[in-house]
C-alpha atoms as a PDB file:
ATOM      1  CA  UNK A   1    -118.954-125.931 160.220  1.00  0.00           C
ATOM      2  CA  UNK A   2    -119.410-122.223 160.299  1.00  0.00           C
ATOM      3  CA  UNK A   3    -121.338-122.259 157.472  1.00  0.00           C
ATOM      4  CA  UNK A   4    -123.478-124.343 159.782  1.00  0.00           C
ATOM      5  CA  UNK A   5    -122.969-122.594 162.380  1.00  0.00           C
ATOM      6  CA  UNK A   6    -124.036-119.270 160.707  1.00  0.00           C
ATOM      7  CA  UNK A   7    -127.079-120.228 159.592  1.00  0.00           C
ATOM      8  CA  UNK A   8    -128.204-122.497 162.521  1.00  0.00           C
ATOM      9  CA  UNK A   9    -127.506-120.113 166.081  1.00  0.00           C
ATOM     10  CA  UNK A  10    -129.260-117.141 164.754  1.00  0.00           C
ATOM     11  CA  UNK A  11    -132.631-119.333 164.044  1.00  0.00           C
ATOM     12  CA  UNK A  12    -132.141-120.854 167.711  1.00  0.00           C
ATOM     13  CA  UNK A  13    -131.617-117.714 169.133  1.00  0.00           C
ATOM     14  CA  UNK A  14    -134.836-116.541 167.802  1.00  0.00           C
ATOM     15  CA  UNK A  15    -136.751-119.699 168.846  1.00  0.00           C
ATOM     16  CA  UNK A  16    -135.400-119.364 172.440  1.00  0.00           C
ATOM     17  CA  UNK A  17    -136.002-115.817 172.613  1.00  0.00           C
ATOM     18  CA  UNK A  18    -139.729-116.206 171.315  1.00  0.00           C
ATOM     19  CA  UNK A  19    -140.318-119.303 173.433  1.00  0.00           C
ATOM     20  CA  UNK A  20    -139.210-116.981 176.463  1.00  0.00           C
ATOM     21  CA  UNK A  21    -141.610-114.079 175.613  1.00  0.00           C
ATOM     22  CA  UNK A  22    -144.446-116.646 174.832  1.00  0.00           C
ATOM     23  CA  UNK A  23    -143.828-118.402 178.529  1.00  0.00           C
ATOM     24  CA  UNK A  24    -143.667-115.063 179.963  1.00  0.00           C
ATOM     25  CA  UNK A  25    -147.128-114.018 178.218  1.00  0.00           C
ATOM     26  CA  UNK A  26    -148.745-117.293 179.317  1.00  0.00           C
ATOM     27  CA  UNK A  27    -147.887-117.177 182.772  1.00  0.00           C
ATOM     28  CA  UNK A  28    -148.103-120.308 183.405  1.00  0.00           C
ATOM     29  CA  UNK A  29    -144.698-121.908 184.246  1.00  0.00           C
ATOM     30  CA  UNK A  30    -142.722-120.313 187.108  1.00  0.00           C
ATOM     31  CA  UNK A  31    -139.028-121.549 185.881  1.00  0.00           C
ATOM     32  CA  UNK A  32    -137.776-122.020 182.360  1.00  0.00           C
ATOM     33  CA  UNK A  33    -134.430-123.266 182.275  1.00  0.00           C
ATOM     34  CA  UNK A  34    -132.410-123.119 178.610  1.00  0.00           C
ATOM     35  CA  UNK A  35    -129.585-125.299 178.085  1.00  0.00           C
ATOM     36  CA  UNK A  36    -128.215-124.298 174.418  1.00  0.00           C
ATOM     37  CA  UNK A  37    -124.936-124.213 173.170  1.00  0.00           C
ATOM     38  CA  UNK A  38    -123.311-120.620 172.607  1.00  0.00           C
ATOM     39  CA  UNK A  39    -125.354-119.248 175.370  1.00  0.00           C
ATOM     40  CA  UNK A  40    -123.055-116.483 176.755  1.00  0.00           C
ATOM     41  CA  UNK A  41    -121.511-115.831 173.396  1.00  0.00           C
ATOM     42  CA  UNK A  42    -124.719-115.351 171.896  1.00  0.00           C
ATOM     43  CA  UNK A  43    -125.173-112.540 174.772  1.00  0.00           C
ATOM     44  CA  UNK A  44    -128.301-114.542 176.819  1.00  0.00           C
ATOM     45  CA  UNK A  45    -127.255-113.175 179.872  1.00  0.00           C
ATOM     46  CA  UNK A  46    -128.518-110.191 178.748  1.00  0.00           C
ATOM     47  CA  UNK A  47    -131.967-111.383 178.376  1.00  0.00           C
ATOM     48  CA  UNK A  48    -132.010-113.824 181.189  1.00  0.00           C
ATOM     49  CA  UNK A  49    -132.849-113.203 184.821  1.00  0.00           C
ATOM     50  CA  UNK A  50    -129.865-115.899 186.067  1.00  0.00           C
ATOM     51  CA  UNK A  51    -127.049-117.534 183.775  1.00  0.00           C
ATOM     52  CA  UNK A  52    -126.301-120.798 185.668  1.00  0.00           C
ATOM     53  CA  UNK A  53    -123.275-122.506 184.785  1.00  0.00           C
ATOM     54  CA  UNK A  54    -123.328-126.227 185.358  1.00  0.00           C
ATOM     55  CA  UNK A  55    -119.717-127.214 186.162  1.00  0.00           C
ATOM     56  CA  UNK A  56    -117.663-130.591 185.949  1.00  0.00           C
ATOM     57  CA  UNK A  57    -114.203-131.124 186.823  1.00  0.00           C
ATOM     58  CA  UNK A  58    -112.506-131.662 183.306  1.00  0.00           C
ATOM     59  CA  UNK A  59    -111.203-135.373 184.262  1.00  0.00           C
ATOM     60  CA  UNK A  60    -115.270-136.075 185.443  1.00  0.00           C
ATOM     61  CA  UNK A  61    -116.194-134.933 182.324  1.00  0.00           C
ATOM     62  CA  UNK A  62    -113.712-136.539 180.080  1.00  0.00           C
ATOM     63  CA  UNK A  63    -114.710-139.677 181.958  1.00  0.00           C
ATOM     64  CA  UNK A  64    -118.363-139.264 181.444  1.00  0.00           C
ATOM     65  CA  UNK A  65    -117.846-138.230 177.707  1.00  0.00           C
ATOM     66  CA  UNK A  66    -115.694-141.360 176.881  1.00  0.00           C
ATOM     67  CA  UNK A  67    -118.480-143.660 179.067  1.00  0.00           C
ATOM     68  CA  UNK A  68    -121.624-142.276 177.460  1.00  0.00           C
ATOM     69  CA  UNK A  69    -120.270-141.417 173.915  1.00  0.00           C
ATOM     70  CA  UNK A  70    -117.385-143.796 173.876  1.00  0.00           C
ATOM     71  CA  UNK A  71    -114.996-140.876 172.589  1.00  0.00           C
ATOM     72  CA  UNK A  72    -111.237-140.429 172.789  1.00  0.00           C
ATOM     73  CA  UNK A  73    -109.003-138.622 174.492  1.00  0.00           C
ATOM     74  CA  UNK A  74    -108.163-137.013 171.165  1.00  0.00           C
ATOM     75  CA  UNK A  75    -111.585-135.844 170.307  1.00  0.00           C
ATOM     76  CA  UNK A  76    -112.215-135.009 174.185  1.00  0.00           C
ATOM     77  CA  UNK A  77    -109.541-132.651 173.751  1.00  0.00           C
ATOM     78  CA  UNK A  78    -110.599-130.743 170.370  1.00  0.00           C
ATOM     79  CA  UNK A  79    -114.103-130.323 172.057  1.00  0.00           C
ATOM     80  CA  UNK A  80    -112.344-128.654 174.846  1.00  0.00           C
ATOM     81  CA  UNK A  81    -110.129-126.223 172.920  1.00  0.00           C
ATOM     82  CA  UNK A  82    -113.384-125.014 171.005  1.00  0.00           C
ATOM     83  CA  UNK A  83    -115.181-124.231 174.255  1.00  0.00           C
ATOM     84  CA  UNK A  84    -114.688-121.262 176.609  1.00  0.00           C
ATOM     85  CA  UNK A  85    -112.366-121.947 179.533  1.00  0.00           C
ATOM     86  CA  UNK A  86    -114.110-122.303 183.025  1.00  0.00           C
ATOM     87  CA  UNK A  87    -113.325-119.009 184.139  1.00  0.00           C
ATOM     88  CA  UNK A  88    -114.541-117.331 181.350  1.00  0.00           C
ATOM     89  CA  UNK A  89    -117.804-119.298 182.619  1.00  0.00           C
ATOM     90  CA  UNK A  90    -117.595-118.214 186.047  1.00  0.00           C
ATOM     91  CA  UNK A  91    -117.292-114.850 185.248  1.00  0.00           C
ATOM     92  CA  UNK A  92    -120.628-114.752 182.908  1.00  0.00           C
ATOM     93  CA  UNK A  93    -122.415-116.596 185.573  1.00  0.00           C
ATOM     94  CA  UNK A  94    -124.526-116.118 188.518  1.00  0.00           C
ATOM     95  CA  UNK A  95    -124.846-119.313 189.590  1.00  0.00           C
ATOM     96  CA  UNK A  96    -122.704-122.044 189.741  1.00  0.00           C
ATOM     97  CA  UNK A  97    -123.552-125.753 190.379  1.00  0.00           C
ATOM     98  CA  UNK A  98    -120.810-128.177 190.336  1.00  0.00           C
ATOM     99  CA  UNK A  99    -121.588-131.762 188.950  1.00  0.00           C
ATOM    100  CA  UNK A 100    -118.792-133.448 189.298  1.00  0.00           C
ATOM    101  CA  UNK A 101    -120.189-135.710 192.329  1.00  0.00           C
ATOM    102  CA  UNK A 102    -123.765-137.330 192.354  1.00  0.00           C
ATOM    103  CA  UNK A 103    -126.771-136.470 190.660  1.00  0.00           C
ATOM    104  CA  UNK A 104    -128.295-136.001 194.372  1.00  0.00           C
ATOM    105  CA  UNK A 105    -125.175-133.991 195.134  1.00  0.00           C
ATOM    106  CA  UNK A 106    -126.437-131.762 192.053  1.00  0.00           C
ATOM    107  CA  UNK A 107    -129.782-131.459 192.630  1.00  0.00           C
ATOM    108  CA  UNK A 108    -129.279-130.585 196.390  1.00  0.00           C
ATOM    109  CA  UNK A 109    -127.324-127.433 194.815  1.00  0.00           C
ATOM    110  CA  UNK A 110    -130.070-126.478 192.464  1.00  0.00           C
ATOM    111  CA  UNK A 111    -132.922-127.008 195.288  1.00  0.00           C
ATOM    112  CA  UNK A 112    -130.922-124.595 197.226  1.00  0.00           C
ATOM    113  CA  UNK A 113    -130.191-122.299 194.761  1.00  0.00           C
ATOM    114  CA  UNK A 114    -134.097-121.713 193.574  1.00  0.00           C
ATOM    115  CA  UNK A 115    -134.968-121.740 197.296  1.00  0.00           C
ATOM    116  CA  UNK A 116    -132.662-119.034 197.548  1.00  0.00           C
ATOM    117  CA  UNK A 117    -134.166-117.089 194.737  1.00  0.00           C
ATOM    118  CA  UNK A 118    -137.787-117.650 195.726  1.00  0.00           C
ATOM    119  CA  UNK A 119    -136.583-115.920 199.070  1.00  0.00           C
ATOM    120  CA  UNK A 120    -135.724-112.861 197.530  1.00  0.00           C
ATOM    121  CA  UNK A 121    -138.590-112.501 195.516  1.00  0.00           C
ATOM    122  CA  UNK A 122    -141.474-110.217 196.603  1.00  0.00           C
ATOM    123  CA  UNK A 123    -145.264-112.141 197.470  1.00  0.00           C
ATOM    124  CA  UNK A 124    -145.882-115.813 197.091  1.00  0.00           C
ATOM    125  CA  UNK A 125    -147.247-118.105 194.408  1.00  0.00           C
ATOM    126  CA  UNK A 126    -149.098-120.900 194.637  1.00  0.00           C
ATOM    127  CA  UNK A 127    -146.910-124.405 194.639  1.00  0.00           C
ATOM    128  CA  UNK A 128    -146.786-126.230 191.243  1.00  0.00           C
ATOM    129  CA  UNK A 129    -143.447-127.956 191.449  1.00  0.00           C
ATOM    130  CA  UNK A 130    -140.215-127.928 189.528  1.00  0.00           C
ATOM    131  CA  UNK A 131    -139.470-129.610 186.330  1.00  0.00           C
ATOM    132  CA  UNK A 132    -136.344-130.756 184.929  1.00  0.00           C
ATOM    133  CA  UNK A 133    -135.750-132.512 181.501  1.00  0.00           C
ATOM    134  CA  UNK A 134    -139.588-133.195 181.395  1.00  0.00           C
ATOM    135  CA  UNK A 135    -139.774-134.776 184.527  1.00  0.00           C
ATOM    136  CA  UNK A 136    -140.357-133.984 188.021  1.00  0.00           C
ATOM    137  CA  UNK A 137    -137.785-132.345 190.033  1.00  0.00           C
ATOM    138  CA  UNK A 138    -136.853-134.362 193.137  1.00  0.00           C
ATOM    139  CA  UNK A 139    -137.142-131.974 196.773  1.00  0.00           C
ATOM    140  CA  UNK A 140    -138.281-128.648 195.060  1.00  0.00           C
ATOM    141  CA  UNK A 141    -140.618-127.179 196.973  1.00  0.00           C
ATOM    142  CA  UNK A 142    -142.484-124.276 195.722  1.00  0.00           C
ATOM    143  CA  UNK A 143    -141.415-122.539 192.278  1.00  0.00           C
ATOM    144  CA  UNK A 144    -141.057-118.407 191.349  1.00  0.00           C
ATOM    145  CA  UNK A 145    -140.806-116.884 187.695  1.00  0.00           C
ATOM    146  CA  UNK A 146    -136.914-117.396 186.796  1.00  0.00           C
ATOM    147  CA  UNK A 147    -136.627-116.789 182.816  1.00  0.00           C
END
């Protein structure tokens, strides 16, 4: 796997970093979130405005992995030991949304988190909505550059 591992990150890393400078250029989108594996350890808070951490209680998301993906507790568990602990999150991130209740619990977090930002940002921009997944973003209600 690190074999794997070696060869796949760096070429991700470049297509994220490219598809950043090529949203940037176009100026067309106000948000671009990037959900990728290795993110802090492949240093994107560096090149990112805001590292979000999306958080789950470990029991939510052992329940959620064994519902969706129908894995054990024993796999579960090696995932977990090969990931960073939740502090080591916390402390890379500037944001932090916690999913362990409802979607609409989660989203409620996000809206006010990017309302938040959009505050603190200098001048306005025209409305064009939020966009999560590929689909609209429920309650967002205006948008600023966040890469």
């Amino acid at each position: 796997m690190t074999k794997v591992n070696d060869i796949l990150h760096p070429a991700v890393n470049t297509f994220i970093r490219d598809a950043i400078e090529e949203e940037k250029e176009k100026g067309v989108n106000d948000f671009l979130f990037i959900e990728a594996a290795l993110l802090i350890e492949s240093g994107y808070e560096h090149i990112v405005n805001r590292m979000w951490y999306i958080y789950a209680s470990e029991e939510v998301r052992r329940q959620r992995l064994k519902e969706a993906r129908g894995y054990s507790d024993e796999k579960i568990t090696r995932i977990f030991e090969k990931q960073l602990s939740d502090e080591q999150f916390r402390i890379h991130s500037d944001i932090v949304i916690d999913n362990s209740g409802s979607l609409s619990d989660a989203y409620l977090q996000i809206d006010r988190e990017l309302e938040e930002y959009i505050g603190g940002e200098s001048g306005t921009k025209e409305r064009r909505g939020c966009f999560r997944s590929g689909y609209r973003y429920p309650k967002c209600s205006r948008n600023r550059g966040l890469y």
